[in-house]
Short mmCIF file of C-alpha atoms in Angstrom, two decimals:
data_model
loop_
_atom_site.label_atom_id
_atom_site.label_comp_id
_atom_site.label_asym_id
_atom_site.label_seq_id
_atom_site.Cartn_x
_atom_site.Cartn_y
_atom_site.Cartn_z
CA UNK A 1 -38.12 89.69 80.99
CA UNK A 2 -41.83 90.08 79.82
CA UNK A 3 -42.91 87.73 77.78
CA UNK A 4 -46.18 88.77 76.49
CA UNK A 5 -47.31 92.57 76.66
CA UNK A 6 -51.23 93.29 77.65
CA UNK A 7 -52.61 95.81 75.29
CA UNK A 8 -55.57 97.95 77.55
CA UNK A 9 -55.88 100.82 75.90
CA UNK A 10 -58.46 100.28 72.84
CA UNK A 11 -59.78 103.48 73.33
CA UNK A 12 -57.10 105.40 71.72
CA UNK A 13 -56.27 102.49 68.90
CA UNK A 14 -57.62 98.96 69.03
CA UNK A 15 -54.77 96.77 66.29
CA UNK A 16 -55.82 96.36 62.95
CA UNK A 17 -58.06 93.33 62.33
CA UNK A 18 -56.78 90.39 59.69
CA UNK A 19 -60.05 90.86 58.02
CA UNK A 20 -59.15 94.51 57.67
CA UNK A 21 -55.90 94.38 56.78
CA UNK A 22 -56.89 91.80 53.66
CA UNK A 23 -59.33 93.96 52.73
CA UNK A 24 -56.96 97.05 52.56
CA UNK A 25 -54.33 95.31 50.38
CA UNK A 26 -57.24 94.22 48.02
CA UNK A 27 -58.10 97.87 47.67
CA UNK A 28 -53.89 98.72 47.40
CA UNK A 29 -54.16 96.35 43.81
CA UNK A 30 -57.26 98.95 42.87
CA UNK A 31 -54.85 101.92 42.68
CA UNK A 32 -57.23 104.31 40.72
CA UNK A 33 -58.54 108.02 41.49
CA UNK A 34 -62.48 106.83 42.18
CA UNK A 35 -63.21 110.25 40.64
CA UNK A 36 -62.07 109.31 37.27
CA UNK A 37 -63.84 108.43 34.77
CA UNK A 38 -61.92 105.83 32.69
CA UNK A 39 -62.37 101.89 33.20
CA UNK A 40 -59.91 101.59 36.10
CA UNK A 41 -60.99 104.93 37.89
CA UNK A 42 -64.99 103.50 37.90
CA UNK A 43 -64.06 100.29 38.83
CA UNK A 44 -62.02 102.12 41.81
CA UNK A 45 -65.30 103.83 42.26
CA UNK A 46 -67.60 101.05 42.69
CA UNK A 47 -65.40 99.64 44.94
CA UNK A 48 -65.92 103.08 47.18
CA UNK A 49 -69.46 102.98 46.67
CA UNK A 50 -69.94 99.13 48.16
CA UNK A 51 -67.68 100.08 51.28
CA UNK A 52 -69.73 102.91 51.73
CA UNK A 53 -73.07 100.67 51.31
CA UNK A 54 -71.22 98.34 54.03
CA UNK A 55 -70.41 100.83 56.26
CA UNK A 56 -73.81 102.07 56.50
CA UNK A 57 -75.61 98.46 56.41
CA UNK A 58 -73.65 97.40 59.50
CA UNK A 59 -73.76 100.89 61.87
CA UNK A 60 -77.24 100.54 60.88
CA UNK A 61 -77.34 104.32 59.40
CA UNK A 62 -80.08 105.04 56.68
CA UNK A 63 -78.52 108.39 55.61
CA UNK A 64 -75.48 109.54 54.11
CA UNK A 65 -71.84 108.49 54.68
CA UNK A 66 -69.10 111.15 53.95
CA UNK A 67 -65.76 109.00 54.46
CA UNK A 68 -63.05 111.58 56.12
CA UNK A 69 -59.37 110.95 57.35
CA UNK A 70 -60.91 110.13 61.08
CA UNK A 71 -63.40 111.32 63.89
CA UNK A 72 -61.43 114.68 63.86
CA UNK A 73 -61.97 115.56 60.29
CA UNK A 74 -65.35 114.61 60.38
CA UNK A 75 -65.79 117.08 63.43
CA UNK A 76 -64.35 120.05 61.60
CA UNK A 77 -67.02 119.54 58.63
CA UNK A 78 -70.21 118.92 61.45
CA UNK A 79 -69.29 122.01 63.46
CA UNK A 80 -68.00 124.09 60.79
CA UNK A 81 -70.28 123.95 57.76
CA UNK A 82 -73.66 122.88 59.92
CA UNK A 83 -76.30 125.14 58.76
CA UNK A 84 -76.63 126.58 62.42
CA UNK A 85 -75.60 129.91 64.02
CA UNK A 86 -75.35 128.56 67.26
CA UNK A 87 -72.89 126.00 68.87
CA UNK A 88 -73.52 123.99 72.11
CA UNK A 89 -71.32 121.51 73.20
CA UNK A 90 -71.17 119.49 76.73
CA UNK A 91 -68.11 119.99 78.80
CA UNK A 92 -67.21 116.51 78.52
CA UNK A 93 -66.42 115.93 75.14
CA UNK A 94 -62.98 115.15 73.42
CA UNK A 95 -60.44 117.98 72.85
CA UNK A 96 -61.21 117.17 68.91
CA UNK A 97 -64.89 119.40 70.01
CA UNK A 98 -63.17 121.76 71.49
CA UNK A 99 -60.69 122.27 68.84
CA UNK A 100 -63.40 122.43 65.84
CA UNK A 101 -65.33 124.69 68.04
CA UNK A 102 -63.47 126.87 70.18
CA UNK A 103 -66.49 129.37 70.17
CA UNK A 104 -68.79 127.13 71.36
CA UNK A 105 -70.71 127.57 74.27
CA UNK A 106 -71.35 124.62 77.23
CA UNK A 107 -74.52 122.77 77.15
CA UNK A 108 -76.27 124.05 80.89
CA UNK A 109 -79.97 122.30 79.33
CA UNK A 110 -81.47 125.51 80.42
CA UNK A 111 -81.18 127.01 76.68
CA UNK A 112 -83.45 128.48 73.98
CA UNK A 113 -83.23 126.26 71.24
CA UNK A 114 -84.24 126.51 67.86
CA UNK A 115 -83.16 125.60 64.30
CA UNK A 116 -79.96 127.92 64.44
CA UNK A 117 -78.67 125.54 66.83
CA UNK A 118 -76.42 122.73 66.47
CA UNK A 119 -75.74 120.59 69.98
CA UNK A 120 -72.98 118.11 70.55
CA UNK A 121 -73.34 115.09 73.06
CA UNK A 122 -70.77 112.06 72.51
CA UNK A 123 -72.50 109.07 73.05
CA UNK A 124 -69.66 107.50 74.95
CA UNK A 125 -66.65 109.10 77.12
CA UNK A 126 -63.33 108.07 76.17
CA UNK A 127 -62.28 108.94 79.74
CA UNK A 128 -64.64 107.13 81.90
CA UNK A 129 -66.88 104.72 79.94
CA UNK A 130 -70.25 106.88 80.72
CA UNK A 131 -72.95 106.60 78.35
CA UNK A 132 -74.72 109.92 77.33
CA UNK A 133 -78.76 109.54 77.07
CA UNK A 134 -78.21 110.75 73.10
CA UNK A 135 -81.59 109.09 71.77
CA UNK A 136 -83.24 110.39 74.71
CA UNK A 137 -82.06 114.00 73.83
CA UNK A 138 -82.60 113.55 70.15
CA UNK A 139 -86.75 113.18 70.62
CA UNK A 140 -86.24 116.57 72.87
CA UNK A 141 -84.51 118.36 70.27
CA UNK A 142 -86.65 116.93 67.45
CA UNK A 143 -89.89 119.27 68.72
CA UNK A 144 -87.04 122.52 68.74
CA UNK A 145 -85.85 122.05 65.37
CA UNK A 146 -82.11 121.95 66.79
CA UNK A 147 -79.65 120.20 65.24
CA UNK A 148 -78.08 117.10 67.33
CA UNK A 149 -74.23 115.81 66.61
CA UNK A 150 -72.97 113.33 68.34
CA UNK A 151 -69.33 111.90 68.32
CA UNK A 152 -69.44 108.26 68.28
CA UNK A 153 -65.78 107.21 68.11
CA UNK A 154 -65.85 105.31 71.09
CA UNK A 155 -69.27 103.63 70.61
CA UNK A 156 -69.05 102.55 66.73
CA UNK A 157 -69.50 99.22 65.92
CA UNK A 158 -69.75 98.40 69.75
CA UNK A 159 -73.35 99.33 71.13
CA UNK A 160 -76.23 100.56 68.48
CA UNK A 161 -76.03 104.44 67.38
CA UNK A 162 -77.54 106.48 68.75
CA UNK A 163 -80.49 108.99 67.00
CA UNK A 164 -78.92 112.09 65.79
CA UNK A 165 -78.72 114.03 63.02
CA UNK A 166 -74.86 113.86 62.53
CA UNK A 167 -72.84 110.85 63.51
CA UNK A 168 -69.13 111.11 63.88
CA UNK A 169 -67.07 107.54 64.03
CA UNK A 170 -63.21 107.00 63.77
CA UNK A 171 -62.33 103.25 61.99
CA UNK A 172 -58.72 102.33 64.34
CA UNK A 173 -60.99 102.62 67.00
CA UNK A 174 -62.71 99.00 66.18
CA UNK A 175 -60.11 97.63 64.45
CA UNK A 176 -60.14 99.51 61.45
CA UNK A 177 -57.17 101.40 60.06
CA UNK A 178 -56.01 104.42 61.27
CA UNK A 179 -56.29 107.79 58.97
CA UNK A 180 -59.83 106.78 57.48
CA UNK A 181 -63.48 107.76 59.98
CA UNK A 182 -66.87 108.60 58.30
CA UNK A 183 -69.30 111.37 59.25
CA UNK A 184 -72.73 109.99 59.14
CA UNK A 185 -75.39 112.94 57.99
CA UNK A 186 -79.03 112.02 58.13
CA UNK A 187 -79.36 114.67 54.72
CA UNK A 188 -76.71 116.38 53.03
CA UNK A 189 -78.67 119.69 53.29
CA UNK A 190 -77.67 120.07 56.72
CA UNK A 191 -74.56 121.05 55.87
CA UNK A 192 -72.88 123.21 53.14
CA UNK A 193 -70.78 122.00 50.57
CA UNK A 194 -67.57 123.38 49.66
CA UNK A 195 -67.00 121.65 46.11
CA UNK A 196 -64.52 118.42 45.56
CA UNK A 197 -65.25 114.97 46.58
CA UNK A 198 -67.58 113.05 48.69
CA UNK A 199 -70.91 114.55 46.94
CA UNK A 200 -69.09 117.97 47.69
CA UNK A 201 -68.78 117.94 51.20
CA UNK A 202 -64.99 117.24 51.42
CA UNK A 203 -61.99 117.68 49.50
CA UNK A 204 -59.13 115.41 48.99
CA UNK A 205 -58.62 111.97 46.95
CA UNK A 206 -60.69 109.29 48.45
CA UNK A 207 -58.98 106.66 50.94
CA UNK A 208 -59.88 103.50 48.88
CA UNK A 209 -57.79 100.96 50.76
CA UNK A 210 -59.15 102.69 54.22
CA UNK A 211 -62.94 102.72 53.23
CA UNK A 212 -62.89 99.10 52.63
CA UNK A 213 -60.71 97.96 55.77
CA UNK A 214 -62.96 99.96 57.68
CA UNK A 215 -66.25 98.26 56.58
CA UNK A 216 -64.32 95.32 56.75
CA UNK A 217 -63.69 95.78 60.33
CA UNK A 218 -67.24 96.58 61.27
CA UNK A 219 -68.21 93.27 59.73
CA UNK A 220 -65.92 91.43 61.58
CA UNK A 221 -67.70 92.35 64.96
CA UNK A 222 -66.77 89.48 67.58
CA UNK A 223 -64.55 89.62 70.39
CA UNK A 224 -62.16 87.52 72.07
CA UNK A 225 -63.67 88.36 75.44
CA UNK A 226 -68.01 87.73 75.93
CA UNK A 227 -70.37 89.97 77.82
CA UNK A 228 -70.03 87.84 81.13
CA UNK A 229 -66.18 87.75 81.14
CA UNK A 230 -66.03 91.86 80.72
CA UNK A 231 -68.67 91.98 83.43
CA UNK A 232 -66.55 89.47 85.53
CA UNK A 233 -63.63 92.27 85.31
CA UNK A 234 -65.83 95.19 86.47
CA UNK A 235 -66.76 92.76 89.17
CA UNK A 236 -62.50 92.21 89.97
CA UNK A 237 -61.61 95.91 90.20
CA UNK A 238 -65.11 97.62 91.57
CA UNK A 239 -63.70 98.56 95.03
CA UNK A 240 -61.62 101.03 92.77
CA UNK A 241 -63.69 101.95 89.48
CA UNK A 242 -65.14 105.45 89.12
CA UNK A 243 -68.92 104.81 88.20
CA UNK A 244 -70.29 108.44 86.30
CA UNK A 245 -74.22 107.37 85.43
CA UNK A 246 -74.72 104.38 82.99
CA UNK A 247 -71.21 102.57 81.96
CA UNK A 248 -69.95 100.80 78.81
CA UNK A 249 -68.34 97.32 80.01
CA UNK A 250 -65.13 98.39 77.99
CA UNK A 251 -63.97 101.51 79.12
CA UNK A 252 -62.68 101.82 82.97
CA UNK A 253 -61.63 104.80 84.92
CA UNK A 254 -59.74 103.06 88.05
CA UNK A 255 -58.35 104.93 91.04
CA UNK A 256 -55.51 103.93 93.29
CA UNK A 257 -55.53 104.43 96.69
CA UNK A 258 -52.26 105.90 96.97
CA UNK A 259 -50.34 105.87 93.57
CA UNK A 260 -50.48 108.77 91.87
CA UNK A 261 -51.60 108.36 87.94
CA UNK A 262 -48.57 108.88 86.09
CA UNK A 263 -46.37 106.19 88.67
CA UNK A 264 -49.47 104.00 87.95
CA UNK A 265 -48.35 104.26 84.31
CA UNK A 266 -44.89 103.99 84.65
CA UNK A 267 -45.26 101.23 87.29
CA UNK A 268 -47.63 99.16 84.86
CA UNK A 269 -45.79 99.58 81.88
CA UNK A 270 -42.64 97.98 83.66
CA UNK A 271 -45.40 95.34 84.22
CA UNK A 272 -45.71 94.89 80.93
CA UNK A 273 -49.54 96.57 80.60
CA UNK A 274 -50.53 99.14 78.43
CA UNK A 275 -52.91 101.53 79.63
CA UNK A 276 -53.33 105.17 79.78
CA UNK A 277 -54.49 108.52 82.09
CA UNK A 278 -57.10 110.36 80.15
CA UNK A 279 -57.68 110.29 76.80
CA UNK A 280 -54.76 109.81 74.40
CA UNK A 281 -54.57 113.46 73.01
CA UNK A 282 -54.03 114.78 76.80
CA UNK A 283 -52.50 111.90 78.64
CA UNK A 284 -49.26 113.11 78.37
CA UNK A 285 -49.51 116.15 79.79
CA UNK A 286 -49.30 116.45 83.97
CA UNK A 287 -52.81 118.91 83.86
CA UNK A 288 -55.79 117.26 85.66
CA UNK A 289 -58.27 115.63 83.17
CA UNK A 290 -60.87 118.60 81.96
CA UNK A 291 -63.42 115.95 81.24
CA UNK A 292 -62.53 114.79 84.98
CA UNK A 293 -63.24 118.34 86.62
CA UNK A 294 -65.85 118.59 84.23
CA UNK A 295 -67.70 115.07 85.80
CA UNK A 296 -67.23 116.64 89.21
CA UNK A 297 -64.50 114.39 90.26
CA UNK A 298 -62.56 115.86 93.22
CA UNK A 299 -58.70 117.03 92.11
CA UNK A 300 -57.28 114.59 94.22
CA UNK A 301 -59.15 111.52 92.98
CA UNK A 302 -58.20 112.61 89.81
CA UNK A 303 -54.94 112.40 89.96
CA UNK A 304 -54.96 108.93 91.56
CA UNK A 305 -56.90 107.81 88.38
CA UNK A 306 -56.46 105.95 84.92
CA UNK A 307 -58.29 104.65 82.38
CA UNK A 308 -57.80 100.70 81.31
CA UNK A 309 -59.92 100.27 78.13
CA UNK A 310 -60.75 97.12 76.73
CA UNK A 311 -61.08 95.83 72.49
CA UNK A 312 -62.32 93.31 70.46
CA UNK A 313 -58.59 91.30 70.75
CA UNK A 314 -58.72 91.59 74.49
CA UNK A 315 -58.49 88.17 75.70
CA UNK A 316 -59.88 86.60 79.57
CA UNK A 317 -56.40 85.65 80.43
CA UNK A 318 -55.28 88.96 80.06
CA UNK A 319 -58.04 90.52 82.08
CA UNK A 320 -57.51 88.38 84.93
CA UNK A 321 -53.10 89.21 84.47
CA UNK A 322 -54.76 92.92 85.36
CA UNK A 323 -56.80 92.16 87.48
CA UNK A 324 -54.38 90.49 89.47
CA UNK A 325 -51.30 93.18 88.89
CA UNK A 326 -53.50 95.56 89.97
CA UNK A 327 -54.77 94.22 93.29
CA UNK A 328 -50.56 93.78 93.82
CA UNK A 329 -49.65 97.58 93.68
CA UNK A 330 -49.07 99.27 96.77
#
């Protein structure tokens, strides 16, 4: 029998931090609409309003917060009310892009841009750990008047945002609870409102007990595993890790030799490890990776590869269980 299970795969949930989860039941006891304006509903409010101040004072955002239900949400509202004709995406971002855009063209850097544009760069990839140059982009696009998004779920409260005008971050991703992400606008007139809550750029009841677990969570920023350890682990599995450009030390695409991704998942679950192939939304499918062919990776590689992702309860004794269980398969 297994005795203890090794969580790996932070990049589709990370668990729900004790300093979150207090802070959720205190907002549970402050049961109020925020929106009202009677004695309970503006206590309710200021409540909001402080998580929101939080939120922004530890992502280190000067401009607006909109609180949403997650990363996805918060997608919808950047691509779909942006005041911009055009949308450019790169061909490795999440499904969630694609979805919120489907009529979006692929980022080829060889296009006019203007201020009818809106682009969208994540900063990390969920699939492979590679770090997009956003900042560096950002000054470029500054001079054109374009619009820059960039879909931070996987690099909130982690690494420092990146410049951009719109900032999209999902809370279960660092420990937060699940159903509650933010988009972060530099100014609220790049986008239309469509009446409701949230200054009038989203409808629906506030998530109280979710605001303040998420800031919460971004306070409570330390891991059980330090810089050196993580970098110790890239060191154990390098002869098999799929370096695309400049990597986070949290995220790992690693390819078997032999074993074909989905026995790799069956054979490490049996193991008692928890990872995944691709990003959560796709993994269970049998397609190859988009984001994969997108990167260039030959089919074959691809299908030999998964993705071991690493959170803030991640301890050193698990890595090196991994480490080891992985240098076992055959």
């Amino acid at each position: 029998m297994i005795s203890h299970r090794v969580y790996l795969d932070h990049a589709a949930t990370s668990p729900l931090r004790a300093q979150a989860r207090a802070a959720m039941e205190e907002g549970f006891a402050i049961w109020a609409n925020p929106s009202s304006p009677h004695a309970e509903g503006r206590k309710a409010r200021a409540a909001l309003e402080d998580a929101r101040e939080r939120v922004k004072r530890a992502l280190g955002w000067e401009g607006e917060v909109i609180f949403t239900s997650g990363a996805s949400e918060a997608l919808v509202i950047a691509l779909g009310r942006a005041k911009a004709k055009r949308r450019i995406v790169s061909a490795v971002e999440h499904d969630a892009v694609l979805r919120a855009a489907p009529d979006a063209a692929f980022f080829t850097g060889a296009e006019a841009l203007g201020q009818d544009t809106l682009i969208a760069v994540q900063h990390v990839n969920s699939e492979t750990g590679t770090i997009n140059p956003v900042s560096d982009m950002a000054a470029t696009l500054r001079e054109s008047g374009a619009l820059l998004l960039s879909d931070c779920a996987q690099s909130a409260g982690k690494l420092v945002l990146p410049q951009a005008d719109m900032v999209v971050v999902g809370a279960h991703k660092f420990g937060g609870p699940i159903g509650i992400g933010a988009l972060l606008v530099r100014d609220f007139n790049l986008l239309e409102p469509v009446g409701g809550h949230e200054r009038g750029y989203r409808q629906g009841t506030e998530n109280l007990p979710g605001a303040m677990g998420m800031a919460a969570a971004l306070e409570a920023d330390a891991w059980a595993t330090t810089s050196g350890q993580r970098a110790g682990f890239a060191q154990a599995v390098a002869e098999q890790r799929l370096i695309i450009g400049e990597q986070v030390d949290y995220i790992f695409a690693l390819t078997h030799p032999t074993m074909s991704a989905q026995a790799l998942l069956i054979r490490l679950d049996a193991m008692g490890f928890a990872v995944s192939a691709g990003s959560a939304c796709s993994s269970g499918t049998l397609k190859k990776s988009r984001v994969l062919d997108a990167f260039g990776v030959p089919d074959e590689t691809a299908a030999r590869t998964i993705r071991v992702s690493l959170g803030w309860s991640t301890t050193p004794e698990e890595l090196e269980r991994f480490a080891d269980a992985w240098a076992a398969l055959t």
